[in-house]
Amino acid sequence: MNPRLREALLEGTDLAPFGRLVDAPAEGMTLADVPVERLLATTLSAKVLVLRGYGLLDVPELERYCEAAGELMRWEFGTILDLVVQDDPKNYLFDSGDVPFHWDGAWSERAPRFFLFQCVQGCDPGAGGETVFSDATAVYRDAPPALRDLWARTTVTYRTDHLAHYGGTMSHPVLAEHPTTGETTIRYAEPLDPAQYRNPLFLTVEGPSSEEAVQVMAELSERLHDPRYCYEHAWRTGDIVVAENHALLHGRNRFTGSTNRHMQRIQII
């Protein structure tokens, strides 16, 4: 690593198998006291950055803080999505079940580089709802050459109803180049069974033979969920988590207890 870049990183405790935890060095500090350039440099290096002990920002403050780092993703609801379990949701993101792996911005012209969560209300211990991050660059790096070649020949077409802030039909190669690091990464969203999810996601695998297509999906499922490549974050009230969207896929474990968790998400292009 470049020595100047190393000096710019926030000091903290390394998490396993990746990520970094940074505790506020003094009382009364907020996210605004963390230089946004160091925040994102640390996230790019660690892939997931967890801040604890820092005060959260209100909506206008959070927008101003993140705008200093780049353009924000804007949706019908604005820039900040409130992630809460709803009584009668149209989209599975807002129910109490699991959220399979995906990447943010798949249906947009430009995917965000980073996304940041503020946890307004955390989960009770053991209540589920953990966010799971899978290191797609490491999964590709450790795959055997023949499987890499198969993934390189594969494009997936996704189709889902437009019931939330995304939807429709789109196609994407399984492999992509990370726009900052140049690493090869995996872009894949897991299928959503209509018997289980409110708005199913249907996949069509293109490029390989039908037998190879089955192998593509089976290998991706097994390897992306391998604990060697996954960091699972249990949410506490006040947590701030920043994730690197191009290197990771992410999802959520189902809730097994209280569903009072409330998070705010903002995305930086």
PDB file of N, CA and C in Angstrom, residues 111-161:
ATOM      1  N   ALA A 111     -23.758   2.886 -10.834  1.00  0.00           N
ATOM      2  CA  ALA A 111     -23.839   2.297  -9.495  1.00  0.00           C
ATOM      3  C   ALA A 111     -23.047   3.159  -8.523  1.00  0.00           C
ATOM      4  N   PRO A 112     -23.505   3.285  -7.290  1.00  0.00           N
ATOM      5  CA  PRO A 112     -22.738   4.058  -6.307  1.00  0.00           C
ATOM      6  C   PRO A 112     -21.412   3.394  -5.973  1.00  0.00           C
ATOM      7  N   ARG A 113     -20.426   4.219  -5.622  1.00  0.00           N
ATOM      8  CA  ARG A 113     -19.137   3.701  -5.156  1.00  0.00           C
ATOM      9  C   ARG A 113     -19.249   3.206  -3.714  1.00  0.00           C
ATOM     10  N   PHE A 114     -19.964   3.978  -2.910  1.00  0.00           N
ATOM     11  CA  PHE A 114     -20.087   3.685  -1.486  1.00  0.00           C
ATOM     12  C   PHE A 114     -21.533   3.859  -1.061  1.00  0.00           C
ATOM     13  N   PHE A 115     -21.925   3.138  -0.011  1.00  0.00           N
ATOM     14  CA  PHE A 115     -23.189   3.452   0.650  1.00  0.00           C
ATOM     15  C   PHE A 115     -22.953   3.473   2.151  1.00  0.00           C
ATOM     16  N   LEU A 116     -23.676   4.353   2.805  1.00  0.00           N
ATOM     17  CA  LEU A 116     -23.486   4.608   4.233  1.00  0.00           C
ATOM     18  C   LEU A 116     -24.803   4.396   4.952  1.00  0.00           C
ATOM     19  N   PHE A 117     -24.733   3.668   6.063  1.00  0.00           N
ATOM     20  CA  PHE A 117     -25.897   3.445   6.917  1.00  0.00           C
ATOM     21  C   PHE A 117     -25.705   4.179   8.245  1.00  0.00           C
ATOM     22  N   GLN A 118     -26.754   4.831   8.729  1.00  0.00           N
ATOM     23  CA  GLN A 118     -26.838   5.278  10.109  1.00  0.00           C
ATOM     24  C   GLN A 118     -27.896   4.440  10.798  1.00  0.00           C
ATOM     25  N   CYS A 119     -27.552   3.851  11.932  1.00  0.00           N
ATOM     26  CA  CYS A 119     -28.506   3.010  12.651  1.00  0.00           C
ATOM     27  C   CYS A 119     -29.180   3.837  13.743  1.00  0.00           C
ATOM     28  N   VAL A 120     -30.404   4.245  13.477  1.00  0.00           N
ATOM     29  CA  VAL A 120     -31.173   5.050  14.420  1.00  0.00           C
ATOM     30  C   VAL A 120     -31.669   4.193  15.575  1.00  0.00           C
ATOM     31  N   GLN A 121     -32.075   2.956  15.271  1.00  0.00           N
ATOM     32  CA  GLN A 121     -32.529   2.008  16.280  1.00  0.00           C
ATOM     33  C   GLN A 121     -31.965   0.642  15.934  1.00  0.00           C
ATOM     34  N   GLY A 122     -31.198   0.071  16.846  1.00  0.00           N
ATOM     35  CA  GLY A 122     -30.565  -1.200  16.583  1.00  0.00           C
ATOM     36  C   GLY A 122     -31.454  -2.391  16.880  1.00  0.00           C
ATOM     37  N   CYS A 123     -30.879  -3.581  16.723  1.00  0.00           N
ATOM     38  CA  CYS A 123     -31.599  -4.834  16.964  1.00  0.00           C
ATOM     39  C   CYS A 123     -31.312  -5.346  18.367  1.00  0.00           C
ATOM     40  N   ASP A 124     -32.288  -6.025  18.938  1.00  0.00           N
ATOM     41  CA  ASP A 124     -32.031  -6.733  20.190  1.00  0.00           C
ATOM     42  C   ASP A 124     -31.036  -7.858  19.920  1.00  0.00           C
ATOM     43  N   PRO A 125     -30.159  -8.166  20.865  1.00  0.00           N
ATOM     44  CA  PRO A 125     -29.218  -9.276  20.663  1.00  0.00           C
ATOM     45  C   PRO A 125     -29.953 -10.568  20.323  1.00  0.00           C
ATOM     46  N   GLY A 126     -29.502 -11.210  19.275  1.00  0.00           N
ATOM     47  CA  GLY A 126     -30.096 -12.474  18.865  1.00  0.00           C
ATOM     48  C   GLY A 126     -31.380 -12.352  18.074  1.00  0.00           C
ATOM     49  N   ALA A 127     -31.780 -11.120  17.703  1.00  0.00           N
ATOM     50  CA  ALA A 127     -33.048 -10.915  16.998  1.00  0.00           C
ATOM     51  C   ALA A 127     -32.911 -11.007  15.494  1.00  0.00           C
ATOM     52  N   GLY A 128     -31.706 -11.289  14.977  1.00  0.00           N
ATOM     53  CA  GLY A 128     -31.509 -11.378  13.538  1.00  0.00           C
ATOM     54  C   GLY A 128     -31.396 -10.000  12.908  1.00  0.00           C
ATOM     55  N   GLY A 129     -31.609  -9.957  11.588  1.00  0.00           N
ATOM     56  CA  GLY A 129     -31.537  -8.701  10.869  1.00  0.00           C
ATOM     57  C   GLY A 129     -30.126  -8.225  10.584  1.00  0.00           C
ATOM     58  N   GLU A 130     -29.126  -9.097  10.759  1.00  0.00           N
ATOM     59  CA  GLU A 130     -27.749  -8.695  10.481  1.00  0.00           C
ATOM     60  C   GLU A 130     -27.569  -8.440   8.979  1.00  0.00           C
ATOM     61  N   THR A 131     -26.783  -7.441   8.650  1.00  0.00           N
ATOM     62  CA  THR A 131     -26.393  -7.216   7.259  1.00  0.00           C
ATOM     63  C   THR A 131     -25.154  -8.062   6.974  1.00  0.00           C
ATOM     64  N   VAL A 132     -25.176  -8.779   5.863  1.00  0.00           N
ATOM     65  CA  VAL A 132     -24.081  -9.673   5.495  1.00  0.00           C
ATOM     66  C   VAL A 132     -23.414  -9.123   4.239  1.00  0.00           C
ATOM     67  N   PHE A 133     -22.103  -8.955   4.304  1.00  0.00           N
ATOM     68  CA  PHE A 133     -21.311  -8.475   3.174  1.00  0.00           C
ATOM     69  C   PHE A 133     -20.426  -9.603   2.670  1.00  0.00           C
ATOM     70  N   SER A 134     -20.412  -9.822   1.355  1.00  0.00           N
ATOM     71  CA  SER A 134     -19.575 -10.856   0.750  1.00  0.00           C
ATOM     72  C   SER A 134     -18.527 -10.191  -0.133  1.00  0.00           C
ATOM     73  N   ASP A 135     -17.275 -10.554   0.067  1.00  0.00           N
ATOM     74  CA  ASP A 135     -16.171  -9.969  -0.687  1.00  0.00           C
ATOM     75  C   ASP A 135     -16.087 -10.636  -2.061  1.00  0.00           C
ATOM     76  N   ALA A 136     -16.721 -10.005  -3.052  1.00  0.00           N
ATOM     77  CA  ALA A 136     -16.791 -10.592  -4.387  1.00  0.00           C
ATOM     78  C   ALA A 136     -15.434 -10.618  -5.072  1.00  0.00           C
ATOM     79  N   THR A 137     -14.538  -9.694  -4.733  1.00  0.00           N
ATOM     80  CA  THR A 137     -13.205  -9.712  -5.339  1.00  0.00           C
ATOM     81  C   THR A 137     -12.404 -10.909  -4.839  1.00  0.00           C
ATOM     82  N   ALA A 138     -12.529 -11.231  -3.562  1.00  0.00           N
ATOM     83  CA  ALA A 138     -11.813 -12.381  -3.014  1.00  0.00           C
ATOM     84  C   ALA A 138     -12.398 -13.690  -3.532  1.00  0.00           C
ATOM     85  N   VAL A 139     -13.725 -13.742  -3.690  1.00  0.00           N
ATOM     86  CA  VAL A 139     -14.348 -14.949  -4.241  1.00  0.00           C
ATOM     87  C   VAL A 139     -13.813 -15.222  -5.634  1.00  0.00           C
ATOM     88  N   TYR A 140     -13.729 -14.188  -6.451  1.00  0.00           N
ATOM     89  CA  TYR A 140     -13.182 -14.369  -7.801  1.00  0.00           C
ATOM     90  C   TYR A 140     -11.709 -14.752  -7.728  1.00  0.00           C
ATOM     91  N   ARG A 141     -10.946 -14.066  -6.918  1.00  0.00           N
ATOM     92  CA  ARG A 141      -9.502 -14.301  -6.839  1.00  0.00           C
ATOM     93  C   ARG A 141      -9.183 -15.744  -6.471  1.00  0.00           C
ATOM     94  N   ASP A 142      -9.984 -16.354  -5.584  1.00  0.00           N
ATOM     95  CA  ASP A 142      -9.698 -17.707  -5.100  1.00  0.00           C
ATOM     96  C   ASP A 142     -10.355 -18.805  -5.940  1.00  0.00           C
ATOM     97  N   ALA A 143     -11.143 -18.437  -6.925  1.00  0.00           N
ATOM     98  CA  ALA A 143     -11.815 -19.443  -7.751  1.00  0.00           C
ATOM     99  C   ALA A 143     -10.821 -20.096  -8.709  1.00  0.00           C
ATOM    100  N   PRO A 144     -11.027 -21.374  -9.052  1.00  0.00           N
ATOM    101  CA  PRO A 144     -10.129 -22.040  -9.998  1.00  0.00           C
ATOM    102  C   PRO A 144     -10.256 -21.418 -11.397  1.00  0.00           C
ATOM    103  N   PRO A 145      -9.198 -21.488 -12.194  1.00  0.00           N
ATOM    104  CA  PRO A 145      -9.203 -20.843 -13.514  1.00  0.00           C
ATOM    105  C   PRO A 145     -10.373 -21.254 -14.406  1.00  0.00           C
ATOM    106  N   ALA A 146     -10.741 -22.528 -14.392  1.00  0.00           N
ATOM    107  CA  ALA A 146     -11.836 -22.979 -15.254  1.00  0.00           C
ATOM    108  C   ALA A 146     -13.150 -22.305 -14.866  1.00  0.00           C
ATOM    109  N   LEU A 147     -13.374 -22.111 -13.571  1.00  0.00           N
ATOM    110  CA  LEU A 147     -14.592 -21.451 -13.131  1.00  0.00           C
ATOM    111  C   LEU A 147     -14.553 -19.961 -13.469  1.00  0.00           C
ATOM    112  N   ARG A 148     -13.396 -19.364 -13.328  1.00  0.00           N
ATOM    113  CA  ARG A 148     -13.259 -17.956 -13.740  1.00  0.00           C
ATOM    114  C   ARG A 148     -13.621 -17.788 -15.218  1.00  0.00           C
ATOM    115  N   ASP A 149     -13.116 -18.716 -16.043  1.00  0.00           N
ATOM    116  CA  ASP A 149     -13.407 -18.646 -17.475  1.00  0.00           C
ATOM    117  C   ASP A 149     -14.902 -18.799 -17.742  1.00  0.00           C
ATOM    118  N   LEU A 150     -15.558 -19.682 -17.005  1.00  0.00           N
ATOM    119  CA  LEU A 150     -16.996 -19.868 -17.167  1.00  0.00           C
ATOM    120  C   LEU A 150     -17.746 -18.592 -16.782  1.00  0.00           C
ATOM    121  N   TRP A 151     -17.387 -18.001 -15.656  1.00  0.00           N
ATOM    122  CA  TRP A 151     -18.025 -16.746 -15.255  1.00  0.00           C
ATOM    123  C   TRP A 151     -17.797 -15.654 -16.292  1.00  0.00           C
ATOM    124  N   ALA A 152     -16.600 -15.637 -16.898  1.00  0.00           N
ATOM    125  CA  ALA A 152     -16.275 -14.597 -17.877  1.00  0.00           C
ATOM    126  C   ALA A 152     -17.144 -14.705 -19.127  1.00  0.00           C
ATOM    127  N   ARG A 153     -17.690 -15.879 -19.394  1.00  0.00           N
ATOM    128  CA  ARG A 153     -18.550 -16.092 -20.567  1.00  0.00           C
ATOM    129  C   ARG A 153     -20.023 -15.885 -20.266  1.00  0.00           C
ATOM    130  N   THR A 154     -20.325 -15.478 -19.033  1.00  0.00           N
ATOM    131  CA  THR A 154     -21.721 -15.484 -18.577  1.00  0.00           C
ATOM    132  C   THR A 154     -22.257 -14.076 -18.370  1.00  0.00           C
ATOM    133  N   THR A 155     -23.462 -13.860 -18.890  1.00  0.00           N
ATOM    134  CA  THR A 155     -24.247 -12.662 -18.623  1.00  0.00           C
ATOM    135  C   THR A 155     -25.583 -13.114 -18.042  1.00  0.00           C
ATOM    136  N   VAL A 156     -26.103 -12.358 -17.092  1.00  0.00           N
ATOM    137  CA  VAL A 156     -27.388 -12.695 -16.479  1.00  0.00           C
ATOM    138  C   VAL A 156     -28.384 -11.569 -16.758  1.00  0.00           C
ATOM    139  N   THR A 157     -29.570 -11.943 -17.201  1.00  0.00           N
ATOM    140  CA  THR A 157     -30.672 -10.986 -17.354  1.00  0.00           C
ATOM    141  C   THR A 157     -31.600 -11.133 -16.164  1.00  0.00           C
ATOM    142  N   TYR A 158     -31.930 -10.009 -15.545  1.00  0.00           N
ATOM    143  CA  TYR A 158     -32.759  -9.965 -14.339  1.00  0.00           C
ATOM    144  C   TYR A 158     -34.092  -9.298 -14.675  1.00  0.00           C
ATOM    145  N   ARG A 159     -35.153  -9.818 -14.089  1.00  0.00           N
ATOM    146  CA  ARG A 159     -36.469  -9.227 -14.294  1.00  0.00           C
ATOM    147  C   ARG A 159     -37.247  -9.226 -12.982  1.00  0.00           C
ATOM    148  N   THR A 160     -37.767  -8.059 -12.610  1.00  0.00           N
ATOM    149  CA  THR A 160     -38.618  -7.939 -11.431  1.00  0.00           C
ATOM    150  C   THR A 160     -39.586  -6.794 -11.628  1.00  0.00           C
ATOM    151  N   ASP A 161     -40.736  -6.851 -10.977  1.00  0.00           N
ATOM    152  CA  ASP A 161     -41.706  -5.774 -11.077  1.00  0.00           C
ATOM    153  C   ASP A 161     -41.175  -4.517 -10.398  1.00  0.00           C
TER     154      ASP A 161
END
